[in-house]
Coordinates of C-alpha atoms in Angstrom, one line a residue:
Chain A
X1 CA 109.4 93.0 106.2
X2 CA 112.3 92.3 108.5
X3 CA 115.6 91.2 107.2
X4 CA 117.1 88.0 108.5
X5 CA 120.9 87.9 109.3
X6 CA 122.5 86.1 106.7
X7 CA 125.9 84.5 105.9
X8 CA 126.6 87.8 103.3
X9 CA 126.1 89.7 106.5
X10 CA 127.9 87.9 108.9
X11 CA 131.0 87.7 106.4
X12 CA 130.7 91.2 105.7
X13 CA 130.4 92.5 109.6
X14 CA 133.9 90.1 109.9
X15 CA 135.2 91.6 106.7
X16 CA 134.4 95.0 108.1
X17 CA 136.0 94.6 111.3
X18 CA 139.2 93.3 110.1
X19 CA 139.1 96.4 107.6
X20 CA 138.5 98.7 110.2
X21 CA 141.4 98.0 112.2
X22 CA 144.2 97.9 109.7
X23 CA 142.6 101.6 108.7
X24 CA 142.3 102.5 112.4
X25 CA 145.9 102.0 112.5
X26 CA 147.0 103.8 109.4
X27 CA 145.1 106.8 110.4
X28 CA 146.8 106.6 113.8
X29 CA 150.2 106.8 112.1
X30 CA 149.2 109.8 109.8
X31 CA 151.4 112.5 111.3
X32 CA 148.3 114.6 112.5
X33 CA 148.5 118.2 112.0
X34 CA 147.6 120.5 115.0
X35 CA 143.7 121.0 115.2
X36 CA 141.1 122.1 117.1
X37 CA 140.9 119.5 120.6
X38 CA 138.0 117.7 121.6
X39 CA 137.4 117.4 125.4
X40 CA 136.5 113.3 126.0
X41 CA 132.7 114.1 127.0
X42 CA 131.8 115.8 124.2
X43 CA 133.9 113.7 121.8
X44 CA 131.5 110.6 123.7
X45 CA 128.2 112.3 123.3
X46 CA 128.9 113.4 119.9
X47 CA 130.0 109.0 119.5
X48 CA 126.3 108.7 121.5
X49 CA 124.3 110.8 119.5
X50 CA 126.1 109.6 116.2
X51 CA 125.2 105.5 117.2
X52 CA 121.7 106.4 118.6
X53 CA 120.5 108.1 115.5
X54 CA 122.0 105.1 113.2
X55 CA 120.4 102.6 115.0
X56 CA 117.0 104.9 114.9
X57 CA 117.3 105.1 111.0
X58 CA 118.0 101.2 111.1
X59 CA 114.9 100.3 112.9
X60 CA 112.2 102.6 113.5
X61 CA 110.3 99.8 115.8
X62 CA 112.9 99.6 118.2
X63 CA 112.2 98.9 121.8
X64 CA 113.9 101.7 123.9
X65 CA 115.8 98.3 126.0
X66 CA 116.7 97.7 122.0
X67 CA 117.7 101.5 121.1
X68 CA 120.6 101.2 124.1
X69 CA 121.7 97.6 123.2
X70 CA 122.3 99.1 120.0
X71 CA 124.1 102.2 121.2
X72 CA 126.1 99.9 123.5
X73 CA 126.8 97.4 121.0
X74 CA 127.7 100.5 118.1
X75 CA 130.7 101.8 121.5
X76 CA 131.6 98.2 121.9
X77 CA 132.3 97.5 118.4
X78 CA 133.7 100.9 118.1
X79 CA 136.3 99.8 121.3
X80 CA 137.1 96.8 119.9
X81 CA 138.1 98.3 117.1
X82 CA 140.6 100.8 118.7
X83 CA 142.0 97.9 120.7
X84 CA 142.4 96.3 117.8
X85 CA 144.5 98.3 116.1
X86 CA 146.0 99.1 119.0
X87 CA 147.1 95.1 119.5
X88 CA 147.9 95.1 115.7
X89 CA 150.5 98.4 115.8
X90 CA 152.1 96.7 118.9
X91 CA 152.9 93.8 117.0
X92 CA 153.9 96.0 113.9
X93 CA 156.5 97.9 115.9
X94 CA 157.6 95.1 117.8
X95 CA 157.2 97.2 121.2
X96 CA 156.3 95.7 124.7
X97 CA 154.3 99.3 125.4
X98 CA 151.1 98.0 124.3
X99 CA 149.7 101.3 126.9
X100 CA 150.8 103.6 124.6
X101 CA 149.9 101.8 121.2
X102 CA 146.3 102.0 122.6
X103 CA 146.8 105.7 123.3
X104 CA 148.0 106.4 120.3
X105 CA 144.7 104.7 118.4
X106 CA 142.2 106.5 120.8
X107 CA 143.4 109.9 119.3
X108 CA 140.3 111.5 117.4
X109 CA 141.1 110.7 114.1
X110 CA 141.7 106.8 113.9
X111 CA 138.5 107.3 116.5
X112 CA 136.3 108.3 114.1
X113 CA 137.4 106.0 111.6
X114 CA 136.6 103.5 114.1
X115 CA 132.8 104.9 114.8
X116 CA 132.5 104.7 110.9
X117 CA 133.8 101.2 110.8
X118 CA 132.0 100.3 113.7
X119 CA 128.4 101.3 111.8
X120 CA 129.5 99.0 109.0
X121 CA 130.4 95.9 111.2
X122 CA 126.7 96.5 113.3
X123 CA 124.7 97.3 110.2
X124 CA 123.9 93.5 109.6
X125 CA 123.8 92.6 113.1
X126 CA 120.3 95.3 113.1
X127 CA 118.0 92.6 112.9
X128 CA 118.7 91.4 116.3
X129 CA 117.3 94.6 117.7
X130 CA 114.4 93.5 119.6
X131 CA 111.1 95.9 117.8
X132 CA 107.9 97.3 119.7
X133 CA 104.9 94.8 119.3
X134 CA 102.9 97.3 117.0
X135 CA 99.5 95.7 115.7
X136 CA 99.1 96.5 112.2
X137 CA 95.3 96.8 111.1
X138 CA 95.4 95.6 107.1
X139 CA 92.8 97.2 105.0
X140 CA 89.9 95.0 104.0
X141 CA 89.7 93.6 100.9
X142 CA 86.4 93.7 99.4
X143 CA 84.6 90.9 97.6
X144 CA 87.1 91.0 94.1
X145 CA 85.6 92.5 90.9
X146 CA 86.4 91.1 88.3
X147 CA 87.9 92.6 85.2
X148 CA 88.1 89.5 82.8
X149 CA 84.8 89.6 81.6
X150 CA 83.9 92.5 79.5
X151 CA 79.9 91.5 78.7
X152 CA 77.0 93.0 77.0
X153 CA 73.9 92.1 76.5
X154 CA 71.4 92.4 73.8
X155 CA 67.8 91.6 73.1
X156 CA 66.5 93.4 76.1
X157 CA 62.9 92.6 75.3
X158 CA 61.5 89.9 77.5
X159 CA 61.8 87.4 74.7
X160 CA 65.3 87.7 74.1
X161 CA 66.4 88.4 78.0
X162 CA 69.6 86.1 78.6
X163 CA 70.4 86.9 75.2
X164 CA 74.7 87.4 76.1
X165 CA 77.5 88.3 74.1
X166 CA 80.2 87.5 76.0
X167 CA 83.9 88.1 74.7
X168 CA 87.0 87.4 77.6
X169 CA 89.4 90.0 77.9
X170 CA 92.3 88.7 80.2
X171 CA 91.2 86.1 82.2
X172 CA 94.2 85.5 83.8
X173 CA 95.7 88.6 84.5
X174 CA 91.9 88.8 86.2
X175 CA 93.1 85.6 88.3
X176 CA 95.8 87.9 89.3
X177 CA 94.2 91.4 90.1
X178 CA 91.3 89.4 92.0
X179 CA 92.9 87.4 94.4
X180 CA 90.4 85.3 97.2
X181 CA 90.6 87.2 100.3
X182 CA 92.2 84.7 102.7
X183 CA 91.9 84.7 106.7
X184 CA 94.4 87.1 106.6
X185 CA 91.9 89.5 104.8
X186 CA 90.8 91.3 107.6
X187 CA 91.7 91.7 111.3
X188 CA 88.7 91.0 113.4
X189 CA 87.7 92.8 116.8
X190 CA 88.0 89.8 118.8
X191 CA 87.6 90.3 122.7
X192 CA 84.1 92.2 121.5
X193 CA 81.0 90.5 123.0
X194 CA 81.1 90.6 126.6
X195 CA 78.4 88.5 128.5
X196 CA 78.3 85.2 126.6
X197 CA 79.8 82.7 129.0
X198 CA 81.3 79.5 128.5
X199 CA 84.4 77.7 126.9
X200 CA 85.4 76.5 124.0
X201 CA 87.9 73.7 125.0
X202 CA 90.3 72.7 121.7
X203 CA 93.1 70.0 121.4
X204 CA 96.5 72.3 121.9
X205 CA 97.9 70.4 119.1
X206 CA 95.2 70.7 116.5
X207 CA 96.5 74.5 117.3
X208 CA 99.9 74.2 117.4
X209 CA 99.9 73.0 114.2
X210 CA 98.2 76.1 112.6
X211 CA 100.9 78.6 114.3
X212 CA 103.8 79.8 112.2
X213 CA 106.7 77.3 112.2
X214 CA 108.9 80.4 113.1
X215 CA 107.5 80.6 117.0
X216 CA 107.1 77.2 117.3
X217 CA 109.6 75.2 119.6
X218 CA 110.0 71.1 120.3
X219 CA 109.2 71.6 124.0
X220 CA 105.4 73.5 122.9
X221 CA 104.6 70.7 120.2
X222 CA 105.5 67.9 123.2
X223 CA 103.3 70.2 125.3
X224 CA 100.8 70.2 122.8
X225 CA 100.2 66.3 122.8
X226 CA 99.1 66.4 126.3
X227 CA 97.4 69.8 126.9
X228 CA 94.1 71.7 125.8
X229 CA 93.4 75.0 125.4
X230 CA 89.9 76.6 126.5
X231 CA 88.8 79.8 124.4
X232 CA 86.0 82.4 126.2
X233 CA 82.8 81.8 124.1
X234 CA 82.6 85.9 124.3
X235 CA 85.9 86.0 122.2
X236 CA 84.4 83.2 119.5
X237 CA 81.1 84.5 119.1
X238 CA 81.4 88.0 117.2
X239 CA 82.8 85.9 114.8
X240 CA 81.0 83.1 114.1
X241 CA 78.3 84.8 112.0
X242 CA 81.6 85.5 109.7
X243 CA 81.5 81.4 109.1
X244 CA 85.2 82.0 110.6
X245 CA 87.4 82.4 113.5
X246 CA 90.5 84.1 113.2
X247 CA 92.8 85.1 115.6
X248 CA 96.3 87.1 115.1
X249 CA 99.3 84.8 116.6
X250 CA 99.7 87.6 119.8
X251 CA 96.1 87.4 120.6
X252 CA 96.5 83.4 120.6
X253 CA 99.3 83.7 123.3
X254 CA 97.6 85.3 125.4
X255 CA 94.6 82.4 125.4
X256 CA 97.7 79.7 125.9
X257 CA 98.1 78.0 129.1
X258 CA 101.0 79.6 130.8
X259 CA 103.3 76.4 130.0
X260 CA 103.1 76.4 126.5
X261 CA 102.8 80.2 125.9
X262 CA 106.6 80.2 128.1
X263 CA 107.6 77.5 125.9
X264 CA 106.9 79.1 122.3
X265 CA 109.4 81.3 121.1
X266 CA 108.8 84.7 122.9
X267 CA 107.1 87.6 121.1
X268 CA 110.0 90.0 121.5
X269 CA 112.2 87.7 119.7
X270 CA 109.9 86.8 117.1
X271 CA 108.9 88.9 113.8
X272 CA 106.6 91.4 114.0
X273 CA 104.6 90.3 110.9
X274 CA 104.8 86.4 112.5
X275 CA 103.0 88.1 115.4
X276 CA 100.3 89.4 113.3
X277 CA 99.4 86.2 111.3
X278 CA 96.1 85.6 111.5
X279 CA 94.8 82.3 112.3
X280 CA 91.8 80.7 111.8
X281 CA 90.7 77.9 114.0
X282 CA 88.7 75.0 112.8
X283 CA 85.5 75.6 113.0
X284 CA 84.2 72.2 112.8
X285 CA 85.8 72.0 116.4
X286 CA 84.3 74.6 117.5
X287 CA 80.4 74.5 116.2
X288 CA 79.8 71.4 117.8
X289 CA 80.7 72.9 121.2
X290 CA 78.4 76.0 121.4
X291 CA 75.2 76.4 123.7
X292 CA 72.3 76.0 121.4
X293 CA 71.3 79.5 122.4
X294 CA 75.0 81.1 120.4
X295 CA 73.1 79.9 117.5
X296 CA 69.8 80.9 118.2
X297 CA 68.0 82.9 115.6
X298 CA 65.8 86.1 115.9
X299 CA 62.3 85.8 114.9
X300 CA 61.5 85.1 111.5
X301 CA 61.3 88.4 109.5
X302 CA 60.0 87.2 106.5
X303 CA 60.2 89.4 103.5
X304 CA 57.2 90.6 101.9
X305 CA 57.6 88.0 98.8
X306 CA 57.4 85.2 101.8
X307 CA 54.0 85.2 102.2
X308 CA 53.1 84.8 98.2
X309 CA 53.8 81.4 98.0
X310 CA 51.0 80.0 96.0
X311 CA 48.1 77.9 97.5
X312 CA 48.0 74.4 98.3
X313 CA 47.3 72.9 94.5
X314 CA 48.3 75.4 92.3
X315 CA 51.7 74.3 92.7
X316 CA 54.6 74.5 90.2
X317 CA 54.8 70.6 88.6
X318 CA 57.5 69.9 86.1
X319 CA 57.0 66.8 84.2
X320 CA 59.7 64.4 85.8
X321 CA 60.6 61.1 83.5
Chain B
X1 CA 61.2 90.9 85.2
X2 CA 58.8 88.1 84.6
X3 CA 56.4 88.2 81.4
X4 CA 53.1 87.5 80.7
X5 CA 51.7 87.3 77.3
X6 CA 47.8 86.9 77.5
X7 CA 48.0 86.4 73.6
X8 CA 50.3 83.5 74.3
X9 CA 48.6 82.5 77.6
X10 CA 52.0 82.3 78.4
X11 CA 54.4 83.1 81.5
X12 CA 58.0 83.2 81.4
X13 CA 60.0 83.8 84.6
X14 CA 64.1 83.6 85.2
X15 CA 65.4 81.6 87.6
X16 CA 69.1 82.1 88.6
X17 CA 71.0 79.4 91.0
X18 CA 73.3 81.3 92.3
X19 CA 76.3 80.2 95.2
X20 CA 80.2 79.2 95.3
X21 CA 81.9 77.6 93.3
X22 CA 81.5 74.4 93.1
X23 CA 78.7 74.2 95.5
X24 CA 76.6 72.4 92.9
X25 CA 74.7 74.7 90.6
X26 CA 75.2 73.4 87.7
X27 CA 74.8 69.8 89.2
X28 CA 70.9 71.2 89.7
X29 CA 70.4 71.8 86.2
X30 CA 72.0 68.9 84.8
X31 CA 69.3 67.3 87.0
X32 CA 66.9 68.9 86.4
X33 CA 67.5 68.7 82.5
X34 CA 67.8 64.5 82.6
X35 CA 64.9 64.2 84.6
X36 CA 62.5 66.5 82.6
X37 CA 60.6 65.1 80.0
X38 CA 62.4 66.1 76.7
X39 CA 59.4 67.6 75.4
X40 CA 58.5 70.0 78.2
X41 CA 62.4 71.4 78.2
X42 CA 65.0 73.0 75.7
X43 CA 68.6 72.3 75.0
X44 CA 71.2 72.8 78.2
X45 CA 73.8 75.3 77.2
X46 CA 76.5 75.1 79.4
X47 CA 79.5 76.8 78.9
X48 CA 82.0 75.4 81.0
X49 CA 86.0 74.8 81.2
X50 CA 87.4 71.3 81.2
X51 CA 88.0 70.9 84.7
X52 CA 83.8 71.2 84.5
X53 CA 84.4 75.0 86.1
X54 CA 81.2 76.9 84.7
X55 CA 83.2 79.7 82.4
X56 CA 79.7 81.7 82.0
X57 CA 76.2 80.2 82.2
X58 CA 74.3 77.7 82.5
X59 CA 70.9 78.2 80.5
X60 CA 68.2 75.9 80.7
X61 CA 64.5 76.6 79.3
X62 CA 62.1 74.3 80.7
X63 CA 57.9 74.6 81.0
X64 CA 55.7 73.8 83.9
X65 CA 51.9 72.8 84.7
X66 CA 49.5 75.2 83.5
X67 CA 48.5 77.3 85.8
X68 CA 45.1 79.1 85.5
X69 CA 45.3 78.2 81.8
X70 CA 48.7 79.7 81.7
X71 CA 51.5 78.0 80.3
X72 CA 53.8 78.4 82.9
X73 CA 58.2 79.0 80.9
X74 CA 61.4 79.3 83.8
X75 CA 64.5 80.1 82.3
X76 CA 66.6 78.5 84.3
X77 CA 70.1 80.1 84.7
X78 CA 73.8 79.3 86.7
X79 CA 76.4 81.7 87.4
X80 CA 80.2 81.2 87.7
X81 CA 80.5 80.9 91.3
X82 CA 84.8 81.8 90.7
X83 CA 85.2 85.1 92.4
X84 CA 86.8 87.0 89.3
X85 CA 83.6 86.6 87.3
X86 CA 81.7 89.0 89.0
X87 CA 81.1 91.0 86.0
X88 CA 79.2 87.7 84.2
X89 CA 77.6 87.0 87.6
X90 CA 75.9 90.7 87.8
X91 CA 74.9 90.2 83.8
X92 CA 73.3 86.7 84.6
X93 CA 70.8 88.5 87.4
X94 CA 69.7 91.3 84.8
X95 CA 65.9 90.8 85.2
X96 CA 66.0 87.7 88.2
X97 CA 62.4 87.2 89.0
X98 CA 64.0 84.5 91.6
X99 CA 67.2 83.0 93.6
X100 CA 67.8 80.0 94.4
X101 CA 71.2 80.6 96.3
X102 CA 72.9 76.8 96.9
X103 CA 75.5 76.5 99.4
X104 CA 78.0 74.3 99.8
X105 CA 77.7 72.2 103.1
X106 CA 81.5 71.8 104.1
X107 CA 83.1 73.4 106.7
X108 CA 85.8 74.6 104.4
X109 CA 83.5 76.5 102.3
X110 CA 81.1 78.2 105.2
X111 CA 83.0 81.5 104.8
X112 CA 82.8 81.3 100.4
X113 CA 79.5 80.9 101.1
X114 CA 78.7 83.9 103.3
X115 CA 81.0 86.0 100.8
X116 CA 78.8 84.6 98.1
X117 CA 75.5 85.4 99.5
X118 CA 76.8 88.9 100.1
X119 CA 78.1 89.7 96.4
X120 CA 74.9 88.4 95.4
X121 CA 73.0 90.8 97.7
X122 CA 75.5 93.4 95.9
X123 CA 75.2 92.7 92.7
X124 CA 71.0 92.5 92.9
X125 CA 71.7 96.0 94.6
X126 CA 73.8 97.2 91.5
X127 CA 70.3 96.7 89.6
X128 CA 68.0 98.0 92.8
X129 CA 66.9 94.7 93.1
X130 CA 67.4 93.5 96.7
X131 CA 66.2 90.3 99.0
X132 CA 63.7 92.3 100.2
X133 CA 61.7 92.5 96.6
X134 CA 63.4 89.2 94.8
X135 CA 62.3 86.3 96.2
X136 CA 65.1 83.8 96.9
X137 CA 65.6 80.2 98.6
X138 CA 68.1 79.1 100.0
X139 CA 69.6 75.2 99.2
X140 CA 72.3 73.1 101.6
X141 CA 73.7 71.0 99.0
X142 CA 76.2 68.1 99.3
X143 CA 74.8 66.6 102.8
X144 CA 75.8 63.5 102.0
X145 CA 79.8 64.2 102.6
X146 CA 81.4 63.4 105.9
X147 CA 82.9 67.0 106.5
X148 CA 79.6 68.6 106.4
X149 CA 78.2 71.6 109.0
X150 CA 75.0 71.7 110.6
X151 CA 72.2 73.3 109.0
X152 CA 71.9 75.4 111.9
X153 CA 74.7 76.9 111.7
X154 CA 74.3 77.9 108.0
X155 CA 71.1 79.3 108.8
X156 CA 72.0 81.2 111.6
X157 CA 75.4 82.2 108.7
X158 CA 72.9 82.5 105.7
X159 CA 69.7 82.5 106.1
X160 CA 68.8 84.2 109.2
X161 CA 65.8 86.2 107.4
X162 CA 64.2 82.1 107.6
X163 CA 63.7 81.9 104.0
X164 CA 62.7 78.3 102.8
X165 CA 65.4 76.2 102.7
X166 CA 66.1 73.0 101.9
X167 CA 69.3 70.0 102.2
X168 CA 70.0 68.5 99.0
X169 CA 72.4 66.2 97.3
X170 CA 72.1 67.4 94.1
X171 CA 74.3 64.9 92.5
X172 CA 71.4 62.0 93.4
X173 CA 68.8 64.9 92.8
X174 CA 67.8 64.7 96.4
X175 CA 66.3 68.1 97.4
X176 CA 66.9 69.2 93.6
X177 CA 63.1 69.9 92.0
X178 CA 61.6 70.6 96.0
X179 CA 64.4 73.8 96.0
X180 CA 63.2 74.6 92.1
X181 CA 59.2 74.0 92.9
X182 CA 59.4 76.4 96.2
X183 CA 60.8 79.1 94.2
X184 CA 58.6 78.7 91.1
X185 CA 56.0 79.1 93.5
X186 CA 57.2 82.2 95.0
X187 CA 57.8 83.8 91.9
X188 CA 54.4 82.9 90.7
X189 CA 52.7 84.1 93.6
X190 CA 54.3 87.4 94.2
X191 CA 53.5 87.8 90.3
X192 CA 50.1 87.1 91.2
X193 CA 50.1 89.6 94.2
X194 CA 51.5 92.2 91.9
X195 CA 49.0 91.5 90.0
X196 CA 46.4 91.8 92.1
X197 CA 47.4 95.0 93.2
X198 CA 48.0 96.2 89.8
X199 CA 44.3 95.2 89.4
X200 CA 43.4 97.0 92.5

């Protein structure tokens, strides 16, 4: 699940800063012994290679636009920092040669206490990395089986059948392991059934309303009072003989008039798993609306019990009161 | 599987209403039970939560017309329509000799229904019974509520083998002994077809 940016974060990315550039400054007052020198290209690929990985390990899903935000914003952070402490040891030594303040924080080592520090401050700020819209295909959850009940039954004979002893094990740890599968049970293969044409026209609000609050904004709900939305019969009807229509939130978009699917909060800024809620549209809208030939049935194939049915007559009475 | 006792001149077939929960199974036998004469049925036993939830069964015995000088006995049985009892469900349809699967008319329930019908198919299967061998109608129960679906749609859903069906309100025992009468029937008369070709 993707972390939101919290108020812990945002007061530890300010409380990282500020502790990056006090230590930026020590370290650029450390009387540095002579070691090897870095040339400046490799020193900023090595910075590069350092900021791309980190924001890689952060967040696998990023968009490649996302991967080099995060690099950029990993350098910027990481200037800021030397700048900073550049500013602060101009004050300290109450010297007008800011220029040579900033020099002296650039050298390698308060630099790479400033990528460090610079990693720190971003860390929170990761879940503004925009992610790749990847569809994620949940795994079907069968009709539950239950393990409350542990039965038996005795008196097999034909006499005694329905004869039960019946103790209960757990039944609400049962509750627990068997839970109803919900719409979200299973992603269906919508866009499937090419050749059934038509539309299914629903009130945009009566929609609206079953979207995630997250992606919703005021300007789609006002849209949504005055609008419709028209659905391909060829999209609905693979699923109707599931006595449900469900449709993941990015599929919906895409079925949006282009007004309201502008004014909803974008996919690339919304959650991943928001994208993938699955929602299932009424279907008492819907039923009404189809062509009497959607719910047209094959020919009868009775089974071969069908036909036993006993003659007029001989029928089954029960003695009513 | 049903019985016959020529000693007895007596039949004796199991009946299992099967559907949801809270479609109205139970509802049916309750029914059925007040508006039986006392003499031709047993005692209900219904073992049931508070809320009025069925926790196991519903068992009623009840006796018919005689039918070629046959004393015609149903056992007449409910499941717990709550998914988690799957494991009573599967017990109750040990030896079905007939379904009557009830559905629940609301929209809100079409899916539970399907998913009902399809763990009952499952669960006959588990004892290599099937549809195809048990004979089974198929009841729309609670038409008389405003948020109700068409029966065409829960055919085309349920019942798209065409199996008799019939609308009900079990509550005012509308559609209630029709649905128990058409089954009876079919059990009877695919006993009397085996029968038959036992005889052949």
């Amino acid at each position: 699940m993707r972390k939101e940016f919290t108020a812990i974060g945002a007061f530890s990315t300010i409380l990282a800063f500020i502790a990056g550039a006090v230590l930026c400054m020590q370290v650029s007052q450390m009387k540095a012994q002579a070691g090897v020198e870095i040339s400046a290209p490799v020193l900023w690929a090595v910075e590069a290679a350092v900021f791309g990985t980190a924001v890689y390990v952060w967040q696998s899903q990023v968009t490649v636009a996302g991967w080099i935000l995060g690099i950029a914003g990993l350098t910027g952070v990481r200037l800021a920092l030397v700048s900073a402490a550049g500013l602060m040891l101009a004050v300290m030594q109450e010297t007008a040669n800011v220029a040579a303040c900033l020099q002296e924080t650039s050298q390698l080592p308060p630099r790479a206490c400033a990528m460090a520090f610079a990693l720190m401050v971003c860390y929170p700020l990761r879940t503004f990395l925009p992610l790749r819209a990847v569809e994620i295909r949940r795994k079907g959850k069968g009709f539950a089986e239950s393990a409350a009940v542990k039965s038996a039954a005795l008196g097999v004979e034909d006499a005694d059948r329905g004869l039960l002893i019946v103790t209960v094990k757990d039944r609400a740890s049962a509750a627990r392991q068997s839970p109803r599968p919900g719409p979200e049970g299973l992603v269906p293969d919508v866009f499937a059934a090419p050749g059934i044409e038509g539309e299914i026209e629903l009130p945009l609000s009566t929609l609206l309303a079953l979207f995630p609050e997250d992606i919703l904004t005021d300007r789609a709900l006002a849209l949504g009072d005055t609008e419709s939305m028209a659905i391909p019969l060829e999209v609905i009807h693979p699923q109707l003989k599931e006595a449900r229509v469900v449709f993941s939130v990015t599929d919906l978009r895409s079925l949006l008039p282009a007004a309201v699917r502008k004014a909803l909060v974008q996919s690339s800024d919304s959650d991943l798993e928001v994208e993938n809620t699955l929602v299932s549209l009424p279907l008492e809208l819907i039923v009404p609306q189809l062509p009497l030939e959607v719910l047209e049935l094959p020919p009868p194939s009775p089974p071969p019990w069908a036909g036993a049915e006993m003659k007029a007559g001989e029928g089954v009475v029960f003695a009513t009161t | 599987m049903a019985s016959i006792n020529y000693a007895l001149k007596e039949i004796s077939c199991k009946i299992v209403y099967y559907g949801p929960g809270m479609c109205g199974k139970t509802t049916n036998l309750q029914y059925i039970h007040q508006h039986t004469v006392a003499d031709k049925r047993g005692n209900m036993v219904s073992l049931a939560t508070p809320g009025e939830r069925t926790l196991f069964f519903d068992f009623l015995p009840l006796e018919a017309s005689r039918i070629h000088g046959f004393r015609t006995k149903f056992q007449l049985y409910t499941v717990p329509g709550q998914v988690m009892y799957n494991s009573t469900r599967k017990l109750v349809l040990r030896g079905v000799d007939g379904v009557i699967f009830v559905c629940d008319s609301q929209w809100e329930k079409m899916r539970e229904n399907l998913e009902s019908f399809r763990n009952l198919r499952e669960n006959l299967a588990s004892y290599g019974y099937s549809l195809e061998t048990t004979p089974y109608v198929v009841q729309y129960n609670k038409r008389d509520l405003p948020n109700i679906g068409p029966t065409e749609y829960m055919q085309y859903v349920v019942n798209s083998r065409q199996v008799p069906h019939f609308e009900a309100i079990a509550i005012r025992g509308e559609g209630v002994f029709e649905t128990l009468s058409c089954i009876c029937s079919l059990v009877l008369g695919q006993m009397s077809q085996k029968q038959e070709v036992g005889a052949v």
